[in-house]
mmCIF file of C-alpha atoms and ligand atoms in Angstrom:
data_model
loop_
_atom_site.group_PDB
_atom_site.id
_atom_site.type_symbol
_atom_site.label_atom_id
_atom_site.label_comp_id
_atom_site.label_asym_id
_atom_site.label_seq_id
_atom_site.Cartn_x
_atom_site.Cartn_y
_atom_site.Cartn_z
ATOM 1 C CA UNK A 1 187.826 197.215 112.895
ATOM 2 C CA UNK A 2 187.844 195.433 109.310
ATOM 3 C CA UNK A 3 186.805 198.519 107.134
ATOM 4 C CA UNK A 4 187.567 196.368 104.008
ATOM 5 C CA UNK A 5 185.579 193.466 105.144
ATOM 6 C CA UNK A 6 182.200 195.858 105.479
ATOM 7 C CA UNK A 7 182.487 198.052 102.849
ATOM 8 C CA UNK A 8 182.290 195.259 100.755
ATOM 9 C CA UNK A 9 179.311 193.312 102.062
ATOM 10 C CA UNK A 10 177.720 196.947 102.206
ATOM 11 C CA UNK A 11 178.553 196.917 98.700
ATOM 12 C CA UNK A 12 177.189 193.147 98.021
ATOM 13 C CA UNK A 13 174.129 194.037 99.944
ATOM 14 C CA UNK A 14 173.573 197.071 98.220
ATOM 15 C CA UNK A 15 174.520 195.819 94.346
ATOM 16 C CA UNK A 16 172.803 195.817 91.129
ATOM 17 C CA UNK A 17 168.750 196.269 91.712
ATOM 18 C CA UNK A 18 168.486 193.549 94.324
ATOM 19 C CA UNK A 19 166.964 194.053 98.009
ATOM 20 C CA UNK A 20 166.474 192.608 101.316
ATOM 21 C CA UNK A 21 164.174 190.062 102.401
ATOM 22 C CA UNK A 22 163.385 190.468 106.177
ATOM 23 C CA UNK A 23 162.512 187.148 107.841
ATOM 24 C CA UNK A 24 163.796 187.470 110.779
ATOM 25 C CA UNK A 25 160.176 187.855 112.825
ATOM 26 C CA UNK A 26 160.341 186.201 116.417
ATOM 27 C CA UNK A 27 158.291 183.452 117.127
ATOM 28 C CA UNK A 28 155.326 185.164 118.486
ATOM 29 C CA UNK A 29 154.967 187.914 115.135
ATOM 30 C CA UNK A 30 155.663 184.820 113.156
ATOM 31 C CA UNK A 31 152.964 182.710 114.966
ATOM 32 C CA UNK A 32 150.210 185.632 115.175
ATOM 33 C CA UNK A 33 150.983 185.547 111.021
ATOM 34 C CA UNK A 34 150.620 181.721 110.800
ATOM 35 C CA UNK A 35 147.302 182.533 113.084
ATOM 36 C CA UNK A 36 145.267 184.416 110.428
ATOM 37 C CA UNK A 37 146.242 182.130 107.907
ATOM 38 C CA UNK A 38 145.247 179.179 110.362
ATOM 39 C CA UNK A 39 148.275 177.507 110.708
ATOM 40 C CA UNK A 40 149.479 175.844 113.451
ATOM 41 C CA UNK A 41 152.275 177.627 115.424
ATOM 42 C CA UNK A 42 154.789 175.090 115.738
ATOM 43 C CA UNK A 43 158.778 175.239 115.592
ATOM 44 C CA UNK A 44 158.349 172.520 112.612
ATOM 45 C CA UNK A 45 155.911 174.581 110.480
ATOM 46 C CA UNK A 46 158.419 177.655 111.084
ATOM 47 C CA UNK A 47 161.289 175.824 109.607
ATOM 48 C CA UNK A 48 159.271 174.970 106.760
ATOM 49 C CA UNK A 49 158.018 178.265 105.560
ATOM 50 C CA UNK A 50 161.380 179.768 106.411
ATOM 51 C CA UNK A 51 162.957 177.219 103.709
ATOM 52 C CA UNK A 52 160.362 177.736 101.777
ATOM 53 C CA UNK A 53 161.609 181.350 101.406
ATOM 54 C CA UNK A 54 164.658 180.495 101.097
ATOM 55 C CA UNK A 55 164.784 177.656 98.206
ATOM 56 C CA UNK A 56 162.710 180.227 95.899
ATOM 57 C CA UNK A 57 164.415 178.903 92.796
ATOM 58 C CA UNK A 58 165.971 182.013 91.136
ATOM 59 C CA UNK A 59 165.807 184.884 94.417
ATOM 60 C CA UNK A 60 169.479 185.559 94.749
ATOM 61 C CA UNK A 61 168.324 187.324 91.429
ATOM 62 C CA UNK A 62 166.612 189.995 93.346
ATOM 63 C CA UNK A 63 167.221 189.099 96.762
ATOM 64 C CA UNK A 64 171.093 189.920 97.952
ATOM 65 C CA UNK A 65 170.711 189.595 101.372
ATOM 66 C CA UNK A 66 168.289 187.320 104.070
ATOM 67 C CA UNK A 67 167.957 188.188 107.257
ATOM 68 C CA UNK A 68 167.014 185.280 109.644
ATOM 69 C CA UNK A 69 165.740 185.147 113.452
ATOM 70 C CA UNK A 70 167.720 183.023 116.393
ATOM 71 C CA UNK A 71 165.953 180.366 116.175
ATOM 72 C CA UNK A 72 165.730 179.753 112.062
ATOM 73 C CA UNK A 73 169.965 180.453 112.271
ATOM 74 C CA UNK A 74 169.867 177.101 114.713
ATOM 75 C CA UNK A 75 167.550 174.897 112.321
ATOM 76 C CA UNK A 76 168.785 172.576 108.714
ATOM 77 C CA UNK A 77 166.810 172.078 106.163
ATOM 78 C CA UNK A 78 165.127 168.951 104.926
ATOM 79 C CA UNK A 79 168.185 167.977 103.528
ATOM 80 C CA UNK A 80 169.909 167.960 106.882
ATOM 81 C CA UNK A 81 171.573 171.361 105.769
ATOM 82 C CA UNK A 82 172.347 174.267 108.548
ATOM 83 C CA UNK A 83 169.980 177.361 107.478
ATOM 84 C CA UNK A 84 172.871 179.874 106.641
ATOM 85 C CA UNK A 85 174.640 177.595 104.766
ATOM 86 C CA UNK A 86 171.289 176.793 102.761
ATOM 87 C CA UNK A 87 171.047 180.974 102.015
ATOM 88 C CA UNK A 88 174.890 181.279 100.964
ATOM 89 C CA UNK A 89 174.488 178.191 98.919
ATOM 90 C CA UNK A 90 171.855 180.044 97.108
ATOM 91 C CA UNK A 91 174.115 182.846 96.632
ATOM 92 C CA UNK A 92 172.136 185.200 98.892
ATOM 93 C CA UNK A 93 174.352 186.795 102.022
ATOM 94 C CA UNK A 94 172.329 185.592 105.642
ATOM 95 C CA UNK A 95 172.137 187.868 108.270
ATOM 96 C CA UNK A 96 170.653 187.660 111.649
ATOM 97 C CA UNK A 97 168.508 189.744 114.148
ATOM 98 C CA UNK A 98 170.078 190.519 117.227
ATOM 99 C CA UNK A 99 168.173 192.643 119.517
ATOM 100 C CA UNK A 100 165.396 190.462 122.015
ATOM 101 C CA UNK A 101 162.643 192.519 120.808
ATOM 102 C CA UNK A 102 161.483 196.228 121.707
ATOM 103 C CA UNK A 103 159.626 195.732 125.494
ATOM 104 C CA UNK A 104 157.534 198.305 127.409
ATOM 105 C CA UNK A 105 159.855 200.756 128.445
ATOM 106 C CA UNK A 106 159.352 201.707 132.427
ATOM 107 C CA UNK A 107 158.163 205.514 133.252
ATOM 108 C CA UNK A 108 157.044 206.165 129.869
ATOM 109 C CA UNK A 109 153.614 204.840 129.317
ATOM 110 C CA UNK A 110 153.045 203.412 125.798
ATOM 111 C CA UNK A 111 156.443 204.103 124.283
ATOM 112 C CA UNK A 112 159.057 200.992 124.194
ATOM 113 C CA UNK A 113 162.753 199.947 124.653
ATOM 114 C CA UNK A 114 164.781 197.766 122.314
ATOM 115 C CA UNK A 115 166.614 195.380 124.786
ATOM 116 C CA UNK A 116 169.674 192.968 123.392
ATOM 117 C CA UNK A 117 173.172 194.513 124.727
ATOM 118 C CA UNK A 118 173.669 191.902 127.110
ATOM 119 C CA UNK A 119 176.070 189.287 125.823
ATOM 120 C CA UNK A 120 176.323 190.476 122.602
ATOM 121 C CA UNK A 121 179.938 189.979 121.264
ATOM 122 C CA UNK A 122 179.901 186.872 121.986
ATOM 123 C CA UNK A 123 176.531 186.403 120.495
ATOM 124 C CA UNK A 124 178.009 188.378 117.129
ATOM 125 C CA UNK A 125 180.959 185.642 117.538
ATOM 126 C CA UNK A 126 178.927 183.147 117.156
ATOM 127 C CA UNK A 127 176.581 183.978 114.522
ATOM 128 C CA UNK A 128 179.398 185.446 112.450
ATOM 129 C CA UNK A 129 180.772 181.735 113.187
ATOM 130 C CA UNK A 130 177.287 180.000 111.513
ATOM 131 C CA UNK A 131 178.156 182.480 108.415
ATOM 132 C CA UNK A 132 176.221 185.802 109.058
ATOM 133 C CA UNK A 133 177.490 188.220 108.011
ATOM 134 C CA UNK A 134 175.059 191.478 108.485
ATOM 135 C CA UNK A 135 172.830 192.018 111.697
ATOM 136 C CA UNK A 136 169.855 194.031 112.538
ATOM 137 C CA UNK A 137 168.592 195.897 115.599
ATOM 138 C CA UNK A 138 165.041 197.594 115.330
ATOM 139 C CA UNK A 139 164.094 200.716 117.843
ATOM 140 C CA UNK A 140 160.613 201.552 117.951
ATOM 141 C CA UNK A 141 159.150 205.009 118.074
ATOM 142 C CA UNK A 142 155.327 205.782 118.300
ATOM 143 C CA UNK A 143 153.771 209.237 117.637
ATOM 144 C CA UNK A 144 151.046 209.892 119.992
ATOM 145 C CA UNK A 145 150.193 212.217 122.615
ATOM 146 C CA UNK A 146 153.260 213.701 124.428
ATOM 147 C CA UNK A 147 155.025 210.871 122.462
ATOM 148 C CA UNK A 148 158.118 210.550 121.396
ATOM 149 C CA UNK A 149 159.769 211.501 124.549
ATOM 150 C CA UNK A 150 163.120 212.582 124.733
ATOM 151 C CA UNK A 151 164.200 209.634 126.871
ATOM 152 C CA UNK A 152 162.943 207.383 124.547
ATOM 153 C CA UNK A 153 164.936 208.651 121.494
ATOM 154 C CA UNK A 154 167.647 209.191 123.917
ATOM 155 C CA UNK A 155 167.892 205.728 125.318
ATOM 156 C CA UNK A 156 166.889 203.952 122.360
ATOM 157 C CA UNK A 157 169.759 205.642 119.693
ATOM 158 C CA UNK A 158 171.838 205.230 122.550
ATOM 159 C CA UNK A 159 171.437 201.172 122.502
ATOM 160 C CA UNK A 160 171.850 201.110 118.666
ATOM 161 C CA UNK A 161 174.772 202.878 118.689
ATOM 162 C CA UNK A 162 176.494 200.346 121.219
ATOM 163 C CA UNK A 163 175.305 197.755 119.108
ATOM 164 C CA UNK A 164 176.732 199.268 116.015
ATOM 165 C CA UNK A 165 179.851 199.653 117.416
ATOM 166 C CA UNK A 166 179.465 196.012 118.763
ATOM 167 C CA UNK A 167 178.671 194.586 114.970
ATOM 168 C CA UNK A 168 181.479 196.576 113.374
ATOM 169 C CA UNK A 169 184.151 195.466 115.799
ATOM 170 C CA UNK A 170 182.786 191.712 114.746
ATOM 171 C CA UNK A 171 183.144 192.569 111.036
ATOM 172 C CA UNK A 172 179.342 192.009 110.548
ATOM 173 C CA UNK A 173 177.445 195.072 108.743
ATOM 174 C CA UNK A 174 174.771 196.766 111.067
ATOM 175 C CA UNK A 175 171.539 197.382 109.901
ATOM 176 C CA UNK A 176 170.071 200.076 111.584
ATOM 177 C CA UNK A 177 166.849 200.306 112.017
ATOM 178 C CA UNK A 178 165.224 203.361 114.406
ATOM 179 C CA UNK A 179 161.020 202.720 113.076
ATOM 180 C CA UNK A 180 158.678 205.286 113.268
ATOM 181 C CA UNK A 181 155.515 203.633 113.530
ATOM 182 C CA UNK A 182 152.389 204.019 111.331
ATOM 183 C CA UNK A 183 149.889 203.496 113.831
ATOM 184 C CA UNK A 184 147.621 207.030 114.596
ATOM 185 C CA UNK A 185 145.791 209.764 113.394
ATOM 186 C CA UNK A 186 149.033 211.812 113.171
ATOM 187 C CA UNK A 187 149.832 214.349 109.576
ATOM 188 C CA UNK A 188 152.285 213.357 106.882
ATOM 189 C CA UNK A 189 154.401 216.629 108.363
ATOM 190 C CA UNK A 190 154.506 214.780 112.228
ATOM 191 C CA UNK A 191 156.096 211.905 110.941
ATOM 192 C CA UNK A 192 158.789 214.002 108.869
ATOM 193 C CA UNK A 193 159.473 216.019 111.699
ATOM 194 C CA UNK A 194 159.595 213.028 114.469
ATOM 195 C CA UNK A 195 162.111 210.523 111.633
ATOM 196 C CA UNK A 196 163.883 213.889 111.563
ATOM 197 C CA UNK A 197 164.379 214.294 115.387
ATOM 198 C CA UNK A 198 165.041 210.410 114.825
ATOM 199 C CA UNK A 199 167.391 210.465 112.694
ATOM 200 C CA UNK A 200 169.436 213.552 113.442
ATOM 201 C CA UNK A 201 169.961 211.713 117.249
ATOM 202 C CA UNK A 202 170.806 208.403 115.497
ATOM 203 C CA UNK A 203 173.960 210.099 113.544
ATOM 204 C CA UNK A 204 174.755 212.070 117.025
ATOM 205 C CA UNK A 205 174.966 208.703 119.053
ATOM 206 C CA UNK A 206 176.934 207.047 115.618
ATOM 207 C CA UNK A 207 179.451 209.787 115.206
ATOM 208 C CA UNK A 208 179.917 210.239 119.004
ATOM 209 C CA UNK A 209 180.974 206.257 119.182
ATOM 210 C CA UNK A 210 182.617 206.735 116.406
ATOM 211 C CA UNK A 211 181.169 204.374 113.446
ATOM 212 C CA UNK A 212 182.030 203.825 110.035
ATOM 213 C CA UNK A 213 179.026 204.949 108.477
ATOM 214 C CA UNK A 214 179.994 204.097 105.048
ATOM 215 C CA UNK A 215 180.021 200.465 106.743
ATOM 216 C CA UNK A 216 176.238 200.383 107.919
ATOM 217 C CA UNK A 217 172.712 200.416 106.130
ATOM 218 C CA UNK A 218 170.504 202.258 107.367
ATOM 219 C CA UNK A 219 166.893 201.021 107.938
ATOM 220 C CA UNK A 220 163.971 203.512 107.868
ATOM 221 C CA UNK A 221 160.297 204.385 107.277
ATOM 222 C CA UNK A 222 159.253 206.335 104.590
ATOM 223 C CA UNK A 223 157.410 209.791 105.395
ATOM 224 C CA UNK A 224 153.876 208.598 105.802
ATOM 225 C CA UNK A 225 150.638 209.760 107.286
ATOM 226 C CA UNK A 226 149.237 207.790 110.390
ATOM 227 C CA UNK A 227 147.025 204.481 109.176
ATOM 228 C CA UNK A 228 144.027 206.565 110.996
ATOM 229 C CA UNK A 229 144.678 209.554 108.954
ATOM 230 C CA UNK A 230 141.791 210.530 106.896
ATOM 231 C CA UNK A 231 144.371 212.634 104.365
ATOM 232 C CA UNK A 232 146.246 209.797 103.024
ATOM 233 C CA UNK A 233 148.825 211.328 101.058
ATOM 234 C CA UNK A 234 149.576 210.400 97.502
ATOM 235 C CA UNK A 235 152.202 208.303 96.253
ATOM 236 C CA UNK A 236 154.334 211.530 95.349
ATOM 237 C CA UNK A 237 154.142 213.314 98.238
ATOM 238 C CA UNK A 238 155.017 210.613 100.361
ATOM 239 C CA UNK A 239 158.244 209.993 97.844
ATOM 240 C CA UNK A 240 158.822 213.962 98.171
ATOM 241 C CA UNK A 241 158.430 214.313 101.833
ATOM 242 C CA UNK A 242 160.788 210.829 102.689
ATOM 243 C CA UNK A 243 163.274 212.023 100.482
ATOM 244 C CA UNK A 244 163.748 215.405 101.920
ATOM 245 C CA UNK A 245 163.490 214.001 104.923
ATOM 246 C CA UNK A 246 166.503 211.317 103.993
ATOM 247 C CA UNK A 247 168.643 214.608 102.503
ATOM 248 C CA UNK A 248 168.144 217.015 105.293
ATOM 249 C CA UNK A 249 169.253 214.338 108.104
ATOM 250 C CA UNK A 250 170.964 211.419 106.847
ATOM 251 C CA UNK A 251 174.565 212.117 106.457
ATOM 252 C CA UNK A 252 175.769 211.581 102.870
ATOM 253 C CA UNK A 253 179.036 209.081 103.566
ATOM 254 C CA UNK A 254 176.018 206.440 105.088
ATOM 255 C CA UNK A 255 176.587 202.754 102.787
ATOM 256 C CA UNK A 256 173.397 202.444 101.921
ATOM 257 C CA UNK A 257 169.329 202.930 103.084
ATOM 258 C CA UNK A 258 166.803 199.838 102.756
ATOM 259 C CA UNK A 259 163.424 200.440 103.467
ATOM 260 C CA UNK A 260 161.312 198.908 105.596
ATOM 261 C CA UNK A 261 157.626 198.206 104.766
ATOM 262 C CA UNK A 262 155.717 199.164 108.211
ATOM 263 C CA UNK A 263 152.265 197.450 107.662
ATOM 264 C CA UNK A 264 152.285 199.224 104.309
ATOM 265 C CA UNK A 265 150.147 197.004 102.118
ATOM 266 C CA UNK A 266 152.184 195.441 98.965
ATOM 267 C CA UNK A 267 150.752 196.799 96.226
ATOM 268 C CA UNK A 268 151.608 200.524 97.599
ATOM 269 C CA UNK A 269 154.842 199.282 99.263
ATOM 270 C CA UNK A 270 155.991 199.050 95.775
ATOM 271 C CA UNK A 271 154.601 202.326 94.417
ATOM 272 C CA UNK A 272 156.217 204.424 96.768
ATOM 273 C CA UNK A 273 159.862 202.210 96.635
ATOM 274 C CA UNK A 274 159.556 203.183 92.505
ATOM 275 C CA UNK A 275 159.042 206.830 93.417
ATOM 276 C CA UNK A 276 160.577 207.627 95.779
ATOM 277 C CA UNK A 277 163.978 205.717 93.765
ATOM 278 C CA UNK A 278 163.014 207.588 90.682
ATOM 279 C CA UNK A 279 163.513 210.970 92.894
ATOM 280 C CA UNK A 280 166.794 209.647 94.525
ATOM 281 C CA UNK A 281 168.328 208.863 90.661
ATOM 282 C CA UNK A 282 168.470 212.668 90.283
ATOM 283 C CA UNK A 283 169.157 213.553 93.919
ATOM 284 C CA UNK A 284 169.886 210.835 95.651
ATOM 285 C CA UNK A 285 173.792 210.021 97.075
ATOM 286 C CA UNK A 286 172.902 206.661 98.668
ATOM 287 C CA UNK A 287 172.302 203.546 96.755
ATOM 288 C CA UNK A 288 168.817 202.626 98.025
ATOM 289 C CA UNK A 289 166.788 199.576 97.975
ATOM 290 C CA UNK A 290 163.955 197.357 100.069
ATOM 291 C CA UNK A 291 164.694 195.316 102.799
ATOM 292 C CA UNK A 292 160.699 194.247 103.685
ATOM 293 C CA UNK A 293 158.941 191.398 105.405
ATOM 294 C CA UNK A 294 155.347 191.715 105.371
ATOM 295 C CA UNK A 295 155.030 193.773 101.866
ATOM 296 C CA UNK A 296 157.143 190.554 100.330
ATOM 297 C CA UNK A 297 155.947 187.484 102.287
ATOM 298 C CA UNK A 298 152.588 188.262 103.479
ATOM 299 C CA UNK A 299 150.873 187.249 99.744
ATOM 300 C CA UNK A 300 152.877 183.665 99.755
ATOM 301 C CA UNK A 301 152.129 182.783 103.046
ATOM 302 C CA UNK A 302 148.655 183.383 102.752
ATOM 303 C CA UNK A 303 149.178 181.233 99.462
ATOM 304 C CA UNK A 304 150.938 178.736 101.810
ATOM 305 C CA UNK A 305 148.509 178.325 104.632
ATOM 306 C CA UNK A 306 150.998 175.701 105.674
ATOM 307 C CA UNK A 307 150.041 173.224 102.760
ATOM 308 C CA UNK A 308 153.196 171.648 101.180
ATOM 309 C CA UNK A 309 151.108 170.959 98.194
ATOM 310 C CA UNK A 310 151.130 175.055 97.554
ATOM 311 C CA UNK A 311 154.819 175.177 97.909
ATOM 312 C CA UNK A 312 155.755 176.156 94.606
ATOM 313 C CA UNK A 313 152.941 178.624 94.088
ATOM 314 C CA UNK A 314 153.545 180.303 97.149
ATOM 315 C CA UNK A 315 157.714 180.382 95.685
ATOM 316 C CA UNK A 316 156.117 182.127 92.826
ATOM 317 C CA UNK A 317 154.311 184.813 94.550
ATOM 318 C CA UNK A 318 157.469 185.440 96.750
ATOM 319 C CA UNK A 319 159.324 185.471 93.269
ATOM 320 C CA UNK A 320 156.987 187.825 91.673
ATOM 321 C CA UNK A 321 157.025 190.168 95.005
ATOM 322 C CA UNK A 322 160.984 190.610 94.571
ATOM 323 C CA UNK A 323 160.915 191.082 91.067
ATOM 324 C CA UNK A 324 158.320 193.774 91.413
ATOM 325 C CA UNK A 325 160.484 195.095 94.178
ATOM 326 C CA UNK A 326 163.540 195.053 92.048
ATOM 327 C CA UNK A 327 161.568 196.947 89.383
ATOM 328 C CA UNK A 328 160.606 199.594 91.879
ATOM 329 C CA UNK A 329 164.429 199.964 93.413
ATOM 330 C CA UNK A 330 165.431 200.655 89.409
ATOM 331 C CA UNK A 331 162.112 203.049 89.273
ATOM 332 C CA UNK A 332 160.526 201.481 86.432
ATOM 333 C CA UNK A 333 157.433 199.403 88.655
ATOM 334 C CA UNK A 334 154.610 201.614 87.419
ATOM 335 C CA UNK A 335 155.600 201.030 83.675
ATOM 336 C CA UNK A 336 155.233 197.649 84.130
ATOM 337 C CA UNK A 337 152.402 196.901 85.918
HETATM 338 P P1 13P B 401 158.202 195.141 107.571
HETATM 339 O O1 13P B 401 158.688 195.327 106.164
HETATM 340 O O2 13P B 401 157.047 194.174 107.693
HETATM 341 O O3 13P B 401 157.976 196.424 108.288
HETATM 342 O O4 13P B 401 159.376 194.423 108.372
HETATM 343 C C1 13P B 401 160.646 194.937 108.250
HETATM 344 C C2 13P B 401 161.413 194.566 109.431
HETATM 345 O O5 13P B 401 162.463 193.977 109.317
HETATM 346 C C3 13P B 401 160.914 194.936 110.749
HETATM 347 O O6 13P B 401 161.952 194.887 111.651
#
């Protein structure tokens, strides 16, 4: 294993107040977003949007890291210019997803299984040969009734600890991402204490294959009450709660944590990023930043609609959205807007 190699793309990933933009959604999340903006779902108006994103004049400023989807990796730009190359020409690090999606897992109604083991070094081989040089795998959790299961943690850490071990041995940095959803009715306290039961098995599976956990980023939800909640916490208690849940079960030597956004809506994305960052300055022992797709890209693309004339002002939105971002990692958002 290359322990020099990822510490220091954990530490390019993770430096100054820059974050992640996730872009990396398969074809049919991508296309059901292109559907309530009414555009059409074709492979050409993906590769436009996606270098859209990417030729925002001025992201590497906020943006240290992209992380792109199979079939974006495989496309050029206008220009005639292979995606990853465009992103490291920009000065922003491209990663890729890896996993085939989270599918229906058999004998456990309504919980699911992230599937993508099969073929995977060589898959990591070649990817790390287009110039990625992170990956991500997302499990999915839902809190419902009877749900999580045991199984389903079990099974699920299990695969993202084979495909840590899998990235690590390729020299690419792991993002790992084990999501607790937002959908329910369920309390602020459920979701601490399922991301804790989460988590604690995540570290289990990690230190029992023995990763470098200084050489991974960590991907997870903050501590929030179900969408159908009727007591929607406030912005501090949801900064309090994640962050003790982060302390109590997230092992200190871990490279670095980058949030994901969850269906959160922008605005409130960006409040909880600032507070819960301002908390982690005094406590904190991980650098921690964003790493979002919907709470940064849904505002441009609706901007977009899929007209090049609104290129630029959907760059500017996308611009805005990672400089707000970048405010929030450093916590000084609410000052400023
Ligand atoms: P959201 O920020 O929209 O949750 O997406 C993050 C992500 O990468 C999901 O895998």
């Amino acid at each position: 294993m290359n322990n020099h190699k990822l510490l220091q793309t954990v530490n390019e990933l993770m430096a100054g107040d820059k974050g992640l933009l996730a872009m990396d959604e398969s074809n049919p999340t991508c296309n059901a977003r292109f559907k309530q903006y009414g555009i059409d779902a074709t492979e050409e108006n993906r590769r436009a949007y996606r270098e859209l994103l990417i030729s925002t004049r001025g992201l590497k400023e906020y943006i240290s890291g992209a992380i792109l989807y199979d079939e974006t990796i495989r496309q050029v730009t206008l220009e005639g210019s292979p995606m990853a190359r465009a992103v490291t020409a920009a000065g922003i690090i491209p990663g890729i997803k890896v996993d085939t999606g989270a599918k229906a897992m058999a004998g456990q109604a309504g919980e699911k299984i992230t599937e993508g083991l099969d073929n995977l070094r060589e898959r990591l081989e070649e990817y790390s040969s287009m110039g990625a040089r992170f990956a991500k795998w997302r499990m999915v959790i839902t809190i419902g009734k009877n749900r999580p299961t045991l199984v389903c943690i079990e099974e699920n850490t299990s695969a993202l600890a084979r495909y840590t071990m899998l990235c690590q041995e390729a020299g690419l940095v792991p993002i790992v991402e084990p999501e607790v959803m937002m959908d329910g009715d369920h309390s602020i306290e459920d979701c601490s204490r399922v991301t804790g039961l989460v988590l604690r098995e995540v570290f289990h599976k990690l230190n029992g294959q023995g990763a470098l956990l200084e050489g991974l980023i960590l991907k997870p939800n903050m501590i929030l009450p179900g969408l159908n909640n009727s007591n929607q916490n406030s912005v501090d208690e949801v900064a309090a709660a994640t962050m003790s849940c982060l302390l109590r079960n997230v092992p200190a030597a871990v490279g670095g944590i980058a949030f994901l956004s969850g269906g959160q809506s922008a605005n409130l994305a960006s409040h909880r990023l600032n507070a819960i960052c301002t908390i982690n300055r005094e406590k904190g022992i991980w650098p921690l930043t964003f790493s979002f797709s919907r709470a940064l890209q849904l505002e441009a693309l609706e901007i977009w609609s899929g007209k090049e004339s609104k290129t630029l002002d959907a760059q500017n939105k996308l611009f805005e959205s990672t400089r707000r971002n970048s405010l929030a990692r450093s916590g000084h958002f609410s000052n400023t807007y």
